[in-house]
Every structure is written in structure tokens, then in C-alpha cells.
CSV table of C-alpha atoms in Angstrom, one decimal:
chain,number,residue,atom,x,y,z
A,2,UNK,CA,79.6,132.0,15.9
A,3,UNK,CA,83.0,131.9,14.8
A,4,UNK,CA,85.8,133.8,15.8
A,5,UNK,CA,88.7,133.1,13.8
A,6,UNK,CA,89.4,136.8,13.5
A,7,UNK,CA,90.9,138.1,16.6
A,8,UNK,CA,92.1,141.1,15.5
A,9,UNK,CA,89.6,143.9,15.4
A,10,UNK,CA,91.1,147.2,15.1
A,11,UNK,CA,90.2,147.1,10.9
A,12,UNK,CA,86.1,147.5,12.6
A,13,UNK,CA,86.6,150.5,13.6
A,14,UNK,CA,86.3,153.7,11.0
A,15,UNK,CA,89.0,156.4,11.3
A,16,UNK,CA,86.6,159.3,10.8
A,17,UNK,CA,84.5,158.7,14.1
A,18,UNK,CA,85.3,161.1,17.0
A,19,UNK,CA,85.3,160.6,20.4
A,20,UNK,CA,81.9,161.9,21.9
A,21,UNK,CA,84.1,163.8,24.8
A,22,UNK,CA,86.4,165.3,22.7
A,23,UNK,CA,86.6,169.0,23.1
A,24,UNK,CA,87.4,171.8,20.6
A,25,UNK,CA,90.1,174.4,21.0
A,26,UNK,CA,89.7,177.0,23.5
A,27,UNK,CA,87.6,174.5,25.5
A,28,UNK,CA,85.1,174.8,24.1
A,29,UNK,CA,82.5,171.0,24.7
A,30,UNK,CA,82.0,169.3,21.1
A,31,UNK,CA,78.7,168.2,19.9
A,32,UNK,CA,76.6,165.5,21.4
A,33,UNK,CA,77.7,162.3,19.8
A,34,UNK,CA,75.3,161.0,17.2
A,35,UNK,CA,72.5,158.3,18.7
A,36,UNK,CA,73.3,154.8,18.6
A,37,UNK,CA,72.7,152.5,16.0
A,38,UNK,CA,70.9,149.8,17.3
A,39,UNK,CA,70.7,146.1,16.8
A,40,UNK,CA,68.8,143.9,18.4
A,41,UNK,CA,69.8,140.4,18.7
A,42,UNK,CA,67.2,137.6,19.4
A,43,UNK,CA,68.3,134.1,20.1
A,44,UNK,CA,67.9,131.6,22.9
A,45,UNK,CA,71.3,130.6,23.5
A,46,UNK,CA,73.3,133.7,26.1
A,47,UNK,CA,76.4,132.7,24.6
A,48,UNK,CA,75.3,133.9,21.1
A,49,UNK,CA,74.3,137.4,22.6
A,50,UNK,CA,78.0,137.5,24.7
A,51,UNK,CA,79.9,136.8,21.6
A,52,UNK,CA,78.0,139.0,19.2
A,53,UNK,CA,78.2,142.2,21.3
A,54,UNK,CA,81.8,141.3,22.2
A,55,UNK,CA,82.2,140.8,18.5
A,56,UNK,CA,81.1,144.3,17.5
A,57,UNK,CA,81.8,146.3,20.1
A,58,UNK,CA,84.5,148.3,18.7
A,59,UNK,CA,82.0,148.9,15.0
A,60,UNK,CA,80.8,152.2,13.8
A,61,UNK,CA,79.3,153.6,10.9
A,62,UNK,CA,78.8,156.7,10.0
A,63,UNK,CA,80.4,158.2,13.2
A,64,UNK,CA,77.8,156.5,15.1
A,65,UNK,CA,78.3,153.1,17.3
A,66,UNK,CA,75.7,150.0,18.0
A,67,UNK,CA,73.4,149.3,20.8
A,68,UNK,CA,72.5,146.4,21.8
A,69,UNK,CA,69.1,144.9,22.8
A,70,UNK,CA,68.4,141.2,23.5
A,71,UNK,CA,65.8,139.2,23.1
A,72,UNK,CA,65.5,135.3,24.0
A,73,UNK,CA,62.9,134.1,22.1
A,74,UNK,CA,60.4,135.2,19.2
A,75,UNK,CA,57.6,137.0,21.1
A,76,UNK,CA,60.1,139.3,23.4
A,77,UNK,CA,61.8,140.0,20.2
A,78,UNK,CA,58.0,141.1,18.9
A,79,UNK,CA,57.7,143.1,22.4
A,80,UNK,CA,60.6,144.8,22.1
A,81,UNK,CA,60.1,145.4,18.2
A,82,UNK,CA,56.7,147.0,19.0
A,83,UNK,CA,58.0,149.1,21.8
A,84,UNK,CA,60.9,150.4,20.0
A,85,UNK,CA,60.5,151.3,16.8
A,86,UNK,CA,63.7,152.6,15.6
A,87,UNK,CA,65.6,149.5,15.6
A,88,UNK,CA,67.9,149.4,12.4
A,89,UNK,CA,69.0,145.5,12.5
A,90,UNK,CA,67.8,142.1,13.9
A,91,UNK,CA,69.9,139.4,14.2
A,92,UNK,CA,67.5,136.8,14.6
A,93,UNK,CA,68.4,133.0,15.4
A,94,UNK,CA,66.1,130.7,13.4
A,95,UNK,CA,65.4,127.9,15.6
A,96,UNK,CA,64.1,128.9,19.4
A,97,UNK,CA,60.8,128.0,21.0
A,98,UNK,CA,60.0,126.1,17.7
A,99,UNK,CA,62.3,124.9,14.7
A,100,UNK,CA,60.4,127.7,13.1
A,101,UNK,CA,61.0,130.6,15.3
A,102,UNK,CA,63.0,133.0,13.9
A,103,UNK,CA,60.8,132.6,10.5
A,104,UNK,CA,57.3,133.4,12.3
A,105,UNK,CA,59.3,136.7,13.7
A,106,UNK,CA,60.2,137.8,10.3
A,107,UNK,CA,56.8,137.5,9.0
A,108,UNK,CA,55.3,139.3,11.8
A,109,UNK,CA,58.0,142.0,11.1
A,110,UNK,CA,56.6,142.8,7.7
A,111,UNK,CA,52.8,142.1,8.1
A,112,UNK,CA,51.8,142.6,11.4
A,113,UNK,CA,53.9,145.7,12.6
A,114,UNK,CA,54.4,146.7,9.5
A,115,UNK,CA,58.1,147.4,9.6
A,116,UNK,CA,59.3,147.6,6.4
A,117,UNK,CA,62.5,149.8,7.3
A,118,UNK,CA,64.6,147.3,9.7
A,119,UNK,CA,66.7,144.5,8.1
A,120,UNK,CA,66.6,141.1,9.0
A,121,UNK,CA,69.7,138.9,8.8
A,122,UNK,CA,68.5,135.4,9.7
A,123,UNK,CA,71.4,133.4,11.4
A,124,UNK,CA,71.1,129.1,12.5
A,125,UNK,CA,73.0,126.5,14.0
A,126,UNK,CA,71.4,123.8,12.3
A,127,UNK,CA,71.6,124.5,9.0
A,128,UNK,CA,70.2,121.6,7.6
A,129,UNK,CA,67.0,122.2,9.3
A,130,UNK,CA,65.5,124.1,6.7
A,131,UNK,CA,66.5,125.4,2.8
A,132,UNK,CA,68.2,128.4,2.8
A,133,UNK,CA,67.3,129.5,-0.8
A,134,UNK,CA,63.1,129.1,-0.3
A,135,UNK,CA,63.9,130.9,3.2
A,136,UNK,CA,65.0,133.6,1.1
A,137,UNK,CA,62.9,133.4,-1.4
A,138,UNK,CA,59.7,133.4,0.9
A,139,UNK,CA,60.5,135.7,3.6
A,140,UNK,CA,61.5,139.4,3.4
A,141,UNK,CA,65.1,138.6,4.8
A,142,UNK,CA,68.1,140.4,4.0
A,143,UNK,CA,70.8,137.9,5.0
A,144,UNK,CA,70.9,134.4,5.6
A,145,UNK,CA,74.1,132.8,7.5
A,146,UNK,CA,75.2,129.3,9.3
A,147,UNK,CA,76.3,130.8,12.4
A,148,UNK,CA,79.7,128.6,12.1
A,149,UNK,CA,80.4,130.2,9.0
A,150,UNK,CA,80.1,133.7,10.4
A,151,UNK,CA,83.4,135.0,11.3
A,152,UNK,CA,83.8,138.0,12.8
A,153,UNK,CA,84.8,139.7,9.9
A,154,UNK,CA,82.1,138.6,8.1
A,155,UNK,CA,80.0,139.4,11.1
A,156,UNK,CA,80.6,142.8,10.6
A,157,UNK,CA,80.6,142.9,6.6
A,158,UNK,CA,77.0,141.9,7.0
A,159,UNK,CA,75.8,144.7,9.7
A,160,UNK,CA,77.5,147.5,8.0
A,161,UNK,CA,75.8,146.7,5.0
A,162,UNK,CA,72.7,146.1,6.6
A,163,UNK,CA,73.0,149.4,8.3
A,164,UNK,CA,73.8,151.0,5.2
A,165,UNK,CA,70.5,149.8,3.0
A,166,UNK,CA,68.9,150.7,6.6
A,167,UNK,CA,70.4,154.6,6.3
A,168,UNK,CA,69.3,154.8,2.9
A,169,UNK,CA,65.9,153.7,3.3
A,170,UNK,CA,65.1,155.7,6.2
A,171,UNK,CA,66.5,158.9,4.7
A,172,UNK,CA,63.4,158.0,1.6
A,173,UNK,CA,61.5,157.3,4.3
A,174,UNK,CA,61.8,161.1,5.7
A,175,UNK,CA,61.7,162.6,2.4
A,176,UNK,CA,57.9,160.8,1.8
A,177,UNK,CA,56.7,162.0,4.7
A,178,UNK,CA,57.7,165.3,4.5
A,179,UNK,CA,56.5,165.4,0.5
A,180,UNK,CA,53.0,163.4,1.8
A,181,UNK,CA,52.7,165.9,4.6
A,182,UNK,CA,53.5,169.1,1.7
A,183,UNK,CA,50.5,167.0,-0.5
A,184,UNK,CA,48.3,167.6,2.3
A,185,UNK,CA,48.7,170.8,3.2
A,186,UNK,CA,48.0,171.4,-0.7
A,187,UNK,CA,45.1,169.7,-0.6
A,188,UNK,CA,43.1,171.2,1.9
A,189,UNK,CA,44.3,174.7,0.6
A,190,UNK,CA,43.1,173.5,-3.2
A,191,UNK,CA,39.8,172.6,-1.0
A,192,UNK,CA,39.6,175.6,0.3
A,193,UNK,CA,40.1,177.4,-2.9
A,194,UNK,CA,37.4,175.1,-4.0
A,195,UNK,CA,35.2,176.3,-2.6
A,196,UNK,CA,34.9,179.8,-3.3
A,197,UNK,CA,36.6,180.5,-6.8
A,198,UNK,CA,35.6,178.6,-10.1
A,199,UNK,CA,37.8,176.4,-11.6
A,200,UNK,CA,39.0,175.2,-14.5
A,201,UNK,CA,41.8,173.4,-16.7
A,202,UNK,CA,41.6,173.9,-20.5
A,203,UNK,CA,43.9,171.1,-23.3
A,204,UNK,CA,45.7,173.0,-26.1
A,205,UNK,CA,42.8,173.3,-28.5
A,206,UNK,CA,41.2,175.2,-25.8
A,207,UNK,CA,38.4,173.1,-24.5
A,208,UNK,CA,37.4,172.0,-21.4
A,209,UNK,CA,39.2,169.3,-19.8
A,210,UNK,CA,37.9,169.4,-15.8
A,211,UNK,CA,35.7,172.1,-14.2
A,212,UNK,CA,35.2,172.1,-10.1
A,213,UNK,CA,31.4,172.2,-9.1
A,214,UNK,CA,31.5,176.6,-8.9
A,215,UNK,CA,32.1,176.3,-12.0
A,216,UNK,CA,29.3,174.7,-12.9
A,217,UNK,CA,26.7,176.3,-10.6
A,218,UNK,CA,27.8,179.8,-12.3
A,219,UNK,CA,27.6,179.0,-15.4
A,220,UNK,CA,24.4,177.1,-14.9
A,221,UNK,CA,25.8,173.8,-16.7
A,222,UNK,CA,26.8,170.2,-15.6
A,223,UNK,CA,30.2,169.0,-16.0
A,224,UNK,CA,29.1,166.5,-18.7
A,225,UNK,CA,28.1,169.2,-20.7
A,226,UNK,CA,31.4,171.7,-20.2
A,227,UNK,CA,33.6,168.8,-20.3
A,228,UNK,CA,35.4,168.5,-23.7
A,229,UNK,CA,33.4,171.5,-24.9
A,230,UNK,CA,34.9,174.6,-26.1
A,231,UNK,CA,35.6,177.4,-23.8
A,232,UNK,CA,33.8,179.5,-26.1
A,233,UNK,CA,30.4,178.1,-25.1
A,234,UNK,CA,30.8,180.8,-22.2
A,235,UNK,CA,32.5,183.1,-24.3
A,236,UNK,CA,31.9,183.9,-27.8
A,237,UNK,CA,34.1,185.9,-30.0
A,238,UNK,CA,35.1,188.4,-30.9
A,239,UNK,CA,37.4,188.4,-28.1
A,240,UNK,CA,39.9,192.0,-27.0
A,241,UNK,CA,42.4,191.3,-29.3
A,242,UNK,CA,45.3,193.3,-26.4
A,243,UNK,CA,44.1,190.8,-23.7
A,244,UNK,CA,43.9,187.9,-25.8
A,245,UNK,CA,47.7,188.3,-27.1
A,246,UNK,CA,49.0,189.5,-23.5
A,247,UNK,CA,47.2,186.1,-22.1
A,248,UNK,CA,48.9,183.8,-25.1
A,249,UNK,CA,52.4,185.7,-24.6
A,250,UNK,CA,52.5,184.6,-20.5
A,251,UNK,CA,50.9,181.0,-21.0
A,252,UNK,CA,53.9,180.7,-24.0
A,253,UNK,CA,56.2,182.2,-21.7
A,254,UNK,CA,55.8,179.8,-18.5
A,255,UNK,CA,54.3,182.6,-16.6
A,256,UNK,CA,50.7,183.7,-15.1
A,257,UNK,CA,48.4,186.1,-16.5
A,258,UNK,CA,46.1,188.2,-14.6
A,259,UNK,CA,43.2,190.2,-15.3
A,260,UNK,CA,39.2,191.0,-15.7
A,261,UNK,CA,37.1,188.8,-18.4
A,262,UNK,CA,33.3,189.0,-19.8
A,263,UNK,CA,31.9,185.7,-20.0
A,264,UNK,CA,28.2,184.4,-20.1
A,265,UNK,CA,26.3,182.1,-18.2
A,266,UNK,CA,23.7,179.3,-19.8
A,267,UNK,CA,20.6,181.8,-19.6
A,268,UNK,CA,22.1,185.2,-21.0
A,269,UNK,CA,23.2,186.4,-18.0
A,270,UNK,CA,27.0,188.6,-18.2
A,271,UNK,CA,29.6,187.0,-15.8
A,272,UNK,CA,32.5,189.3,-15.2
A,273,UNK,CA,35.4,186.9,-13.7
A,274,UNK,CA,38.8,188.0,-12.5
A,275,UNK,CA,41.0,185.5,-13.9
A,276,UNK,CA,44.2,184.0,-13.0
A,277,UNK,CA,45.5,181.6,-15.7
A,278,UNK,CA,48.9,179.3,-15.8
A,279,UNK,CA,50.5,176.8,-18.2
A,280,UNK,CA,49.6,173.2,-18.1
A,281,UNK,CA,51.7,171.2,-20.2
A,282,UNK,CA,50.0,173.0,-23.8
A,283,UNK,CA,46.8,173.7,-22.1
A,284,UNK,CA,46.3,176.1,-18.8
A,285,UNK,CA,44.9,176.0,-15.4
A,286,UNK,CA,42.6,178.9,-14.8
A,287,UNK,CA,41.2,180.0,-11.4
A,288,UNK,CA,38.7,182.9,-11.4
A,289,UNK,CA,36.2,184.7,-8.9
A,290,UNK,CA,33.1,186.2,-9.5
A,291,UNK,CA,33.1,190.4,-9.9
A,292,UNK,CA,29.6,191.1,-11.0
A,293,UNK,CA,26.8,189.2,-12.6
A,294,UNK,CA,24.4,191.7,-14.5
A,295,UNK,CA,21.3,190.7,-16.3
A,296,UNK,CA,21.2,191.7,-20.0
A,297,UNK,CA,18.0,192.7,-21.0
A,298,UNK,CA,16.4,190.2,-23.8
């Protein structure tokens, strides 16, 4: 790597703080933030010397770089597997085989399935293979001749990396805390399931899903309530108070409560207490069984 930049004070940000710094009064500051760290694989010690040297002094976003080491393709795959919050590989092309570093990579992506770290791909020998199908064909982030890489440009390329690293890992957190919320939703819609009847209705007022209470209460499949109209279960005239109150909330955004009649396939009065919410011009109603009497025939 070259090192025609010998000055590196300009790597180092002016808002990171010591980690032993102490507050006024005494008082012991805050742990410093964890590492950042970068692990370098190449078989050639001199490369890992220089690198660390190189960016010893970086930090971003308060936090510094650790460094790990790997000396050929399968410890750097050891060492990927073992720790998985690595945020940047700098990863020599040509080790074991002329095809190394490429073989890593690919195992990166589909065999740990590490889609968070970046890659930045570095060589000696540049002519060995074609930068732009490299590129092309691997899920790379960088590609650099390693006597091109100065030490500014050295740490150009990690910041950056460790940027697009920060910003993936934070939408990383955010979809498994929203999948984890979509979980706990589903088992509690499960659970609701299975002991109220359910049902979504489109703007003209007709049937668009029903769950399988629904069905065995009203004694019909869901082919046949599907697309019907919801007055197939309950025929006008309808209370012309409750009817306004219930068009009033769903127009409104907001839920509306209360005790219907309804009937079932074979006569039989189904009084439901109903809970019913706007969907988008149609509603989402979720009701449970009071009372089912038998009219007499």
C-alpha cells in the first residue's frame, strides 16, 4: 500500500472524546462506544502492519477501528463465522489461489449469509483479473490496486464503507424490531381467531373475507359469503339510531361498538356484539356470539 501521505492528523474527527475523560465534579464519563471493527485478510504481514498503522488514529462517529487478521481465505471465513459483527473486510485478492479473495466474497453473501458487512477488494497484481466484471459479478463495495491506495484514500474508502455499514445496520434493527411487532400481531389475530367471528366488508357493503367462526355460525361456506351482501345475514329494515351512529364513526375514523340481530342459514336469531372499524371505504368487523335463540317456524 502506499503511503505518500504522512501526515495523519486530518483522520481523526474533532468531535470524538477521550474514553477517560471525566465530567466536572469528577464525576467518570460514559463507557466509550464499541469499536468498529475491520478485519483485514491478506497473506502478506506487511500489508496488515501498514494498514493498522495506517488507520490507527481513524474514527467515525466517536467510535475507533479494531482490528482482526486473517492470512488467508478460510481463517478469514473462521473468523467471519465466529464474529458476526464485523463492519468492513479488507480482503486481498490473490492468496492461497489467484482467486482467493473472490471465493471469500462469495461465501460472504451466500453461504453465511452476510449481507450487512462491506467488502472492499484490494490486489497487487492488478492485471491478474478485470476489475469491472469483478464488480460486476461479485457483491463488492470497493475495488483498489493496492499501489494506488494512499493513505488518504485508504481512509476515504473505510469511512465510507463504515458509513453505508451504519446505515444498513440501523434498517437492519428497525426490520427486526417491526418483524418481531408482525409476530406478536399475528399470534394475537390467531388467537382472536379463534373465538370471535370475523369479517371485512368493501364499500358497497359486501363481503370481502370472513374467518372460519364466521362461517360455522352462520352455517355457510366462504364461497358462498364471499362477495355476497352482508344482508344475507341481516335483512332490513335495519334500527335506523344504530345504523346512522355506526355510519357516523366508520366516516369519522373511529370504532363503533354495540349489540346486533343477525340470522344464521336455518332461521336461527344470532345476537352478536360488534366491534366495527374503517378499512380504507369498507370496515373490519369483529364480533362474539351473545345468544343464539331458535325462532319458532
Amino acid at each position: 500500500m502506499n503511503q505518500n501521505d504522512d501526515d495523519t492528523d486530518w483522520m481523526i474527527e474533532d468531535e470524538a472524546q477521550p474514553g477517560n475523560e471525566t465530567r466536572q465534579g469528577g464525576a467518570s464519563a460514559a463507557p466509550a462506544p464499541p469499536p468498529w471493527r475491520v478485519l483485514i485478510v491478506d497473506d502478506d504481514v506487511d500489508v496488515h502492519v501498514v494498514t493498522k498503522f495506517s488507520l490507527s488514529n481513524a474514527c467515525f462517529q466517536g467510535r475507533r477501528l479494531s482490528f482482526l487478521h486473517a492470512y488467508s481465505g478460510e481463517e478469514a471465513l473462521n473468523v467471519l463465522r465466529n464474529t458476526p459483527d464485523i463492519a468492513l473486510v479488507l480482503l486481498d485478492v490473490i492468496m492461497e489461489t489467484s482467486d482467493a479473495g473472490l471465493h471469500v466474497a462469495r461465501q460472504i453473501r451466500d453461504s453465511l449469509h452476510n449481507n450487512l458487512v462491506r467488502i472492499v477488494l484490494r490486489t497487487g497484481q492488478p492485471g491478474q483479473a478485470l476489475e469491472h466484471s469483478i464488480i460486476l459479478d461479485y457483491d463488492i463495495n470497493d475495488f483498489w490496486c493496492k499501489t494506488d491506495l494512499t493513505t488518504r484514500k485508504l481512509f476515504t474508502t473505510v469511512i465510507s464503507s463504515l458509513r453505508a455499514y451504519a446505515g444498513l445496520e440501523e434498517a437492519h434493527r428497525h426490520s427486526v424490531a417491526l418483524q418481531s411487532e408482525l409476530d406478536r400481531a399475528l399470534k394475537l389475530l390467531a388467537a382472536v381467531d379463534q373465538h370471535a367471528v370475523v369479517a371485512t366488508l368493501d364499500a358497497r357493503g359486501h363481503f370481502v373475507t370472513v374467518n372460519d367462526k364466521f362461517c360455522t355460525v352462520f352455517q355457510y361456506s366462504r364461497e358462498e359469503l364471499e362477495g355476497a351482501d352482508a344482508r344475507l345475514l341481516h335483512a332490513p329494515p335495519y334500527p335506523q339510531d344504530q345504523l346512522a351512529d355506526a355510519l357516523q364513526a366508520l366516516k369519522d375514523g373511529e370504532a363503533w361498538t354495540d349489540v346486533i340481530t343477525t340470522w344464521r342459514r336455518d332461521g336461527q336469531e344470532v345476537r352478536l356484539r360488534i366491534t366495527a372499524t374503517g378499512d380504507g371505504g369498507g370496515a373490519i368487523i369483529v364480533g362474539s356470539v351473545l345468544q343464539a335463540l331458535k325462532i319458532p317456524l
